[in-house]
Short mmCIF file of C-alpha atoms in Angstrom, two decimals:
data_model
loop_
_atom_site.label_atom_id
_atom_site.label_comp_id
_atom_site.label_asym_id
_atom_site.label_seq_id
_atom_site.Cartn_x
_atom_site.Cartn_y
_atom_site.Cartn_z
CA MET Y 1 0.87 -17.73 16.50
CA GLN Y 2 -1.63 -14.98 16.12
CA LEU Y 3 -3.00 -13.87 12.66
CA LEU Y 4 -2.80 -10.29 11.84
CA ASP Y 5 -6.23 -10.14 10.29
CA GLY Y 6 -6.69 -7.59 7.59
CA LYS Y 7 -10.31 -8.34 7.22
CA VAL Y 8 -11.29 -7.42 10.75
CA LEU Y 9 -9.03 -4.32 10.86
CA SER Y 10 -10.05 -2.99 7.51
CA ALA Y 11 -13.78 -3.41 8.53
CA GLN Y 12 -13.03 -1.51 11.78
CA ILE Y 13 -11.21 1.26 9.82
CA LYS Y 14 -13.85 1.60 7.24
CA GLN Y 15 -16.41 2.07 9.86
CA GLU Y 16 -14.47 4.93 11.37
CA ILE Y 17 -13.94 6.45 8.01
CA ALA Y 18 -17.74 6.21 7.15
CA ALA Y 19 -18.63 7.80 10.45
CA GLU Y 20 -16.29 10.88 9.66
CA VAL Y 21 -17.75 11.16 6.01
CA ALA Y 22 -21.28 11.02 7.51
CA GLN Y 23 -20.39 13.76 9.90
CA ILE Y 24 -19.00 15.91 7.11
CA ARG Y 25 -22.17 15.30 5.06
CA GLU Y 26 -24.33 16.29 8.10
CA GLN Y 27 -22.30 19.51 8.49
CA GLY Y 28 -22.80 20.47 4.79
CA GLY Y 29 -19.09 20.00 4.14
CA LYS Y 30 -17.42 18.80 1.08
CA ILE Y 31 -17.41 15.12 0.32
CA PRO Y 32 -13.97 13.43 -0.17
CA HIS Y 33 -13.52 12.61 -3.80
CA LEU Y 34 -11.05 10.04 -5.07
CA VAL Y 35 -10.06 9.86 -8.74
CA ALA Y 36 -8.53 6.87 -10.41
CA ILE Y 37 -6.93 6.84 -13.78
CA LEU Y 38 -6.58 3.36 -15.44
CA VAL Y 39 -4.87 2.73 -18.72
CA GLY Y 40 -5.62 -0.47 -20.76
CA THR Y 41 -7.15 -3.73 -19.51
CA ASN Y 42 -4.71 -5.45 -17.21
CA GLY Y 43 -6.79 -7.87 -15.27
CA ALA Y 44 -5.07 -7.41 -11.95
CA SER Y 45 -5.32 -3.55 -12.35
CA GLU Y 46 -9.00 -3.78 -13.22
CA THR Y 47 -9.71 -5.77 -10.11
CA TYR Y 48 -7.60 -3.41 -7.81
CA VAL Y 49 -9.25 -0.35 -9.10
CA ALA Y 50 -12.76 -1.80 -8.97
CA SER Y 51 -11.97 -2.64 -5.38
CA LYS Y 52 -10.92 0.94 -4.58
CA MET Y 53 -13.99 2.47 -6.21
CA LYS Y 54 -16.27 -0.03 -4.29
CA ASN Y 55 -14.71 0.77 -0.96
CA CYS Y 56 -15.04 4.58 -1.61
CA GLU Y 57 -18.83 3.91 -2.16
CA GLU Y 58 -19.08 1.83 0.94
CA VAL Y 59 -17.78 4.61 3.11
CA GLY Y 60 -19.76 7.44 1.45
CA MET Y 61 -16.90 9.05 -0.58
CA LYS Y 62 -17.22 10.07 -4.14
CA SER Y 63 -15.11 8.34 -6.70
CA THR Y 64 -14.38 8.78 -10.45
CA LEU Y 65 -12.74 6.23 -12.76
CA ILE Y 66 -11.07 7.81 -15.79
CA ARG Y 67 -10.21 5.12 -18.35
CA PHE Y 68 -7.71 5.29 -21.27
CA GLU Y 69 -6.96 2.75 -24.15
CA PRO Y 70 -3.54 1.24 -24.03
CA THR Y 71 -2.51 3.36 -27.07
CA VAL Y 72 -2.96 6.67 -25.18
CA THR Y 73 0.06 8.99 -25.67
CA GLU Y 74 2.15 10.12 -22.63
CA ASP Y 75 1.10 13.78 -23.33
CA GLU Y 76 -2.58 12.92 -23.38
CA LEU Y 77 -2.31 11.17 -19.96
CA LEU Y 78 -0.25 14.15 -18.46
CA ALA Y 79 -2.99 16.40 -19.63
CA ALA Y 80 -5.60 14.29 -17.85
CA VAL Y 81 -3.63 14.42 -14.77
CA GLN Y 82 -3.34 18.15 -14.93
CA ASN Y 83 -7.09 18.40 -15.44
CA VAL Y 84 -7.47 16.69 -12.04
CA ASN Y 85 -4.84 18.77 -10.51
CA ASN Y 86 -6.85 21.87 -11.37
CA ASP Y 87 -10.33 20.59 -10.27
CA PRO Y 88 -11.01 21.79 -6.76
CA ASP Y 89 -13.72 19.07 -6.33
CA MET Y 90 -11.16 16.26 -6.90
CA ASP Y 91 -9.16 15.56 -3.59
CA GLY Y 92 -6.98 12.56 -4.39
CA LEU Y 93 -5.65 11.10 -7.57
CA ILE Y 94 -4.11 7.67 -8.20
CA VAL Y 95 -2.89 6.32 -11.56
CA GLN Y 96 -2.80 2.67 -11.53
CA LEU Y 97 0.42 0.95 -12.26
CA PRO Y 98 1.79 -0.61 -14.30
CA LEU Y 99 1.45 1.63 -17.40
CA PRO Y 100 2.24 0.64 -21.02
CA GLY Y 101 5.88 0.65 -21.92
CA HIS Y 102 5.76 3.79 -23.97
CA ILE Y 103 4.81 5.88 -20.91
CA ASN Y 104 7.31 6.98 -18.28
CA PRO Y 105 5.73 6.27 -14.93
CA ASP Y 106 8.08 8.53 -13.27
CA ARG Y 107 6.94 11.57 -15.39
CA VAL Y 108 3.36 10.68 -14.53
CA MET Y 109 4.01 10.45 -10.67
CA GLU Y 110 5.81 13.76 -10.80
CA THR Y 111 3.06 15.51 -12.73
CA ILE Y 112 0.53 14.57 -10.01
CA ALA Y 113 0.11 17.46 -7.57
CA PRO Y 114 1.81 16.48 -4.32
CA ALA Y 115 -1.31 17.61 -2.44
CA LYS Y 116 -3.43 15.22 -4.40
CA ASP Y 117 -0.87 12.39 -4.36
CA VAL Y 118 -2.72 10.01 -2.08
CA ASP Y 119 -0.65 6.96 -3.20
CA GLY Y 120 2.42 8.82 -1.70
CA PHE Y 121 4.59 8.15 -4.97
CA HIS Y 122 5.57 11.80 -5.65
CA PRO Y 123 9.22 12.65 -4.85
CA ILE Y 124 8.11 15.57 -2.66
CA ASN Y 125 6.00 13.19 -0.52
CA ILE Y 126 8.72 10.58 -0.35
CA GLY Y 127 11.14 13.46 0.68
CA ARG Y 128 8.87 14.81 3.32
CA MET Y 129 8.20 11.28 4.74
CA ALA Y 130 11.87 10.65 4.88
CA LYS Y 131 12.36 13.95 7.04
CA GLY Y 132 9.55 13.10 9.17
CA LEU Y 133 7.39 15.92 7.96
CA PRO Y 134 3.64 15.67 7.21
CA ALA Y 135 3.18 13.76 4.07
CA TYR Y 136 1.04 11.18 2.11
CA VAL Y 137 2.74 7.91 3.01
CA SER Y 138 2.64 5.27 0.32
CA ALA Y 139 -0.56 3.24 1.03
CA THR Y 140 0.96 -0.33 1.56
CA PRO Y 141 3.53 0.71 4.17
CA GLN Y 142 1.07 3.00 5.93
CA GLY Y 143 -1.31 -0.12 6.09
CA VAL Y 144 1.48 -2.17 7.66
CA LEU Y 145 2.22 0.51 10.24
CA GLU Y 146 -1.55 0.76 11.07
CA MET Y 147 -1.69 -3.10 11.66
CA LEU Y 148 1.34 -3.10 13.81
CA LYS Y 149 -0.18 -0.24 15.85
CA ARG Y 150 -3.67 -1.74 16.15
CA TYR Y 151 -2.22 -5.15 17.29
CA ASN Y 152 0.15 -3.44 19.82
CA ILE Y 153 3.20 -5.09 18.42
CA GLU Y 154 6.36 -3.75 19.99
CA THR Y 155 8.76 -2.32 17.45
CA SER Y 156 11.28 -0.25 19.60
CA GLY Y 157 14.77 -1.70 19.49
CA LYS Y 158 13.70 -4.42 17.37
CA HIS Y 159 15.65 -5.74 14.16
CA CYS Y 160 13.42 -5.20 11.16
CA VAL Y 161 14.38 -6.92 7.85
CA VAL Y 162 12.76 -5.60 4.67
CA VAL Y 163 12.99 -8.01 1.67
CA GLY Y 164 12.51 -5.96 -1.56
CA ARG Y 165 13.71 -2.47 -2.25
CA SER Y 166 10.81 -1.08 -4.40
CA GLN Y 167 9.99 2.59 -4.26
CA ILE Y 168 6.32 1.55 -3.52
CA VAL Y 169 6.84 -0.64 -0.65
CA GLY Y 170 10.40 -1.81 0.41
CA LEU Y 171 12.17 1.60 0.45
CA PRO Y 172 9.56 3.57 2.25
CA MET Y 173 8.86 0.71 4.70
CA SER Y 174 12.70 0.68 5.67
CA ILE Y 175 12.45 4.51 6.34
CA LEU Y 176 9.30 4.31 8.32
CA MET Y 177 10.43 1.54 10.62
CA GLN Y 178 13.64 3.29 11.66
CA ARG Y 179 11.91 6.72 12.51
CA ASN Y 180 11.71 7.91 15.97
CA THR Y 181 8.12 7.18 16.55
CA TYR Y 182 5.74 4.22 17.11
CA PRO Y 183 5.62 2.07 15.12
CA GLY Y 184 9.32 2.63 14.60
CA ASN Y 185 12.71 2.91 16.38
CA CYS Y 186 13.73 -0.44 14.77
CA THR Y 187 17.22 -1.19 13.48
CA VAL Y 188 16.42 -1.86 9.80
CA THR Y 189 18.30 -3.92 7.17
CA LEU Y 190 17.04 -3.51 3.63
CA THR Y 191 17.74 -6.62 1.58
CA HIS Y 192 17.20 -7.21 -2.23
CA SER Y 193 18.00 -9.50 -5.08
CA ARG Y 194 21.78 -8.76 -4.90
CA THR Y 195 22.00 -9.61 -1.04
CA THR Y 196 24.22 -12.61 -0.95
CA ASN Y 197 23.55 -13.94 2.69
CA LEU Y 198 19.66 -13.30 2.58
CA ALA Y 199 18.44 -16.28 4.36
CA GLU Y 200 20.92 -15.60 7.19
CA ILE Y 201 19.93 -11.87 7.61
CA CYS Y 202 16.20 -12.81 7.51
CA ARG Y 203 16.88 -15.35 10.43
CA THR Y 204 18.01 -12.33 12.53
CA ALA Y 205 14.84 -10.42 12.06
CA ASP Y 206 12.36 -9.76 14.89
CA ILE Y 207 10.11 -8.27 12.26
CA LEU Y 208 10.24 -9.65 8.71
CA VAL Y 209 8.69 -7.70 5.86
CA ALA Y 210 8.58 -9.68 2.69
CA ALA Y 211 7.79 -7.43 -0.34
CA LEU Y 212 9.73 -8.88 -3.33
CA GLY Y 213 7.02 -10.16 -5.58
CA LYS Y 214 8.17 -13.85 -5.57
CA PRO Y 215 5.55 -16.38 -4.59
CA GLU Y 216 6.42 -18.32 -1.39
CA PHE Y 217 10.10 -17.20 -1.49
CA VAL Y 218 10.38 -16.92 2.41
CA THR Y 219 10.58 -20.43 3.70
CA GLY Y 220 10.40 -21.74 7.31
CA ASP Y 221 14.24 -22.01 7.41
CA MET Y 222 14.57 -18.23 6.97
CA VAL Y 223 12.56 -17.30 9.88
CA LYS Y 224 13.47 -17.44 13.53
CA ALA Y 225 11.14 -18.60 16.18
CA GLY Y 226 8.79 -15.75 17.57
CA ALA Y 227 9.25 -13.41 14.57
CA VAL Y 228 6.56 -11.00 13.38
CA VAL Y 229 6.01 -11.78 9.72
CA ILE Y 230 4.35 -9.25 7.44
CA ASP Y 231 3.69 -10.78 3.91
CA VAL Y 232 3.12 -7.93 1.39
CA GLY Y 233 3.08 -10.15 -1.66
CA LEU Y 234 0.00 -10.93 -3.78
CA GLU Y 235 0.67 -12.98 -6.92
CA ARG Y 236 -1.47 -15.23 -9.11
CA VAL Y 237 -0.20 -18.71 -9.27
CA PRO Y 238 -1.66 -21.30 -11.70
CA ASP Y 239 -3.92 -23.73 -9.91
CA ALA Y 240 -5.87 -26.37 -11.81
CA SER Y 241 -7.99 -27.21 -8.72
CA LYS Y 242 -9.55 -23.62 -8.79
CA LYS Y 243 -12.39 -22.72 -11.12
CA SER Y 244 -10.51 -19.30 -11.91
CA GLY Y 245 -7.39 -21.31 -12.92
CA PHE Y 246 -5.25 -19.72 -10.35
CA SER Y 247 -4.76 -19.19 -6.64
CA LEU Y 248 -3.29 -16.05 -4.79
CA LYS Y 249 -0.05 -16.62 -3.00
CA GLY Y 250 2.12 -14.16 -0.87
CA ASP Y 251 6.03 -13.97 -0.70
CA VAL Y 252 5.89 -16.22 2.38
CA LYS Y 253 5.26 -19.90 2.35
CA PHE Y 254 2.58 -19.67 4.98
CA ASP Y 255 2.21 -23.30 6.14
CA GLU Y 256 5.98 -23.48 6.90
CA VAL Y 257 6.42 -20.09 8.49
CA ALA Y 258 3.23 -19.68 10.49
CA PRO Y 259 4.12 -22.24 13.10
CA LYS Y 260 7.40 -20.38 13.83
CA ALA Y 261 5.81 -16.86 13.93
CA SER Y 262 4.48 -14.80 16.94
CA TYR Y 263 2.21 -12.96 14.35
CA ILE Y 264 1.76 -13.44 10.62
CA THR Y 265 -0.36 -11.86 7.98
CA PRO Y 266 -2.42 -14.15 5.65
CA VAL Y 267 -2.55 -13.87 1.90
CA PRO Y 268 -5.35 -12.90 0.88
CA GLY Y 269 -6.92 -11.14 3.79
CA GLY Y 270 -3.96 -9.30 5.20
CA VAL Y 271 -1.91 -6.33 4.02
CA GLY Y 272 -3.88 -5.85 0.60
CA LEU Y 273 -7.11 -4.87 2.52
CA MET Y 274 -5.04 -2.43 4.73
CA THR Y 275 -3.61 -0.65 1.60
CA ILE Y 276 -7.03 0.16 0.40
CA CYS Y 277 -7.98 1.54 3.85
CA SER Y 278 -4.80 3.69 3.88
CA LEU Y 279 -5.73 5.18 0.41
CA MET Y 280 -9.15 6.19 1.87
CA GLN Y 281 -7.59 7.64 5.00
CA ASN Y 282 -5.13 9.59 2.73
CA THR Y 283 -8.15 10.82 0.54
CA LEU Y 284 -9.95 12.03 3.75
CA LYS Y 285 -6.77 13.93 4.75
CA ALA Y 286 -6.59 15.47 1.30
CA ALA Y 287 -10.19 16.58 1.43
CA ARG Y 288 -9.52 18.20 4.98
CA GLY Y 289 -6.14 19.80 3.75
CA GLU Y 290 -4.39 18.05 6.67
CA VAL Y 291 -1.03 17.47 4.85
CA TYR Y 292 -0.75 20.62 2.64
#
């Protein structure tokens, strides 16, 4: 078993991005600028956004955080999105999810200009990705692809099983893994909560992507020997032995699955770090006008 180490890879990618940003600065070019909008004080969201801002700073990019109270109206939030759309200095925009119940996240995502949608959630970017056209790819699936590529994991002709059909991870992951490219050319099965023979299907996977948001759902008996296991989950589980009162768990029961896997991602220290790198790569592309 080999660990797919997100810490090592993300450090390497951040060095590459920092070198590119330094070159832009030396040439007097425009420094890439990421904007994040955060509504309310959700603990996990606060942590994610702070990490994104910190990583921008580390690679020399500009970042701006726009905060709103949870009582903000949908119209006020949409107006803030339009302001970013219209600001030529701001290259990429992310609106941190989840949003309060009175705000329709689809309306918000559809209001973000596709050229600034570095999270890859806009229907135009999802459609372009599905057709194989230049697009901003959702950051987590893109991070997984980068990981497969940098570890030289063979994907052509393999059976890839994706567990979870979310628009953010599962659905785009299933589309990307079947495309005629590398990583890709897999035969893909997309499973979800209504799949009846889920464990049986998982056991046929050469590459298993767990992205359903249920801690330690994938157990040792659901994985065949030699499988590549990608754990996208990151949930807080109560843990009295920890000072924080919780520990972080993935969707895969690591201790059971790792001995059977050829490659596996740890949690934390795996896909999550790659997601942030992908976001910065997309922001760099946005600043250069590479996609639109």
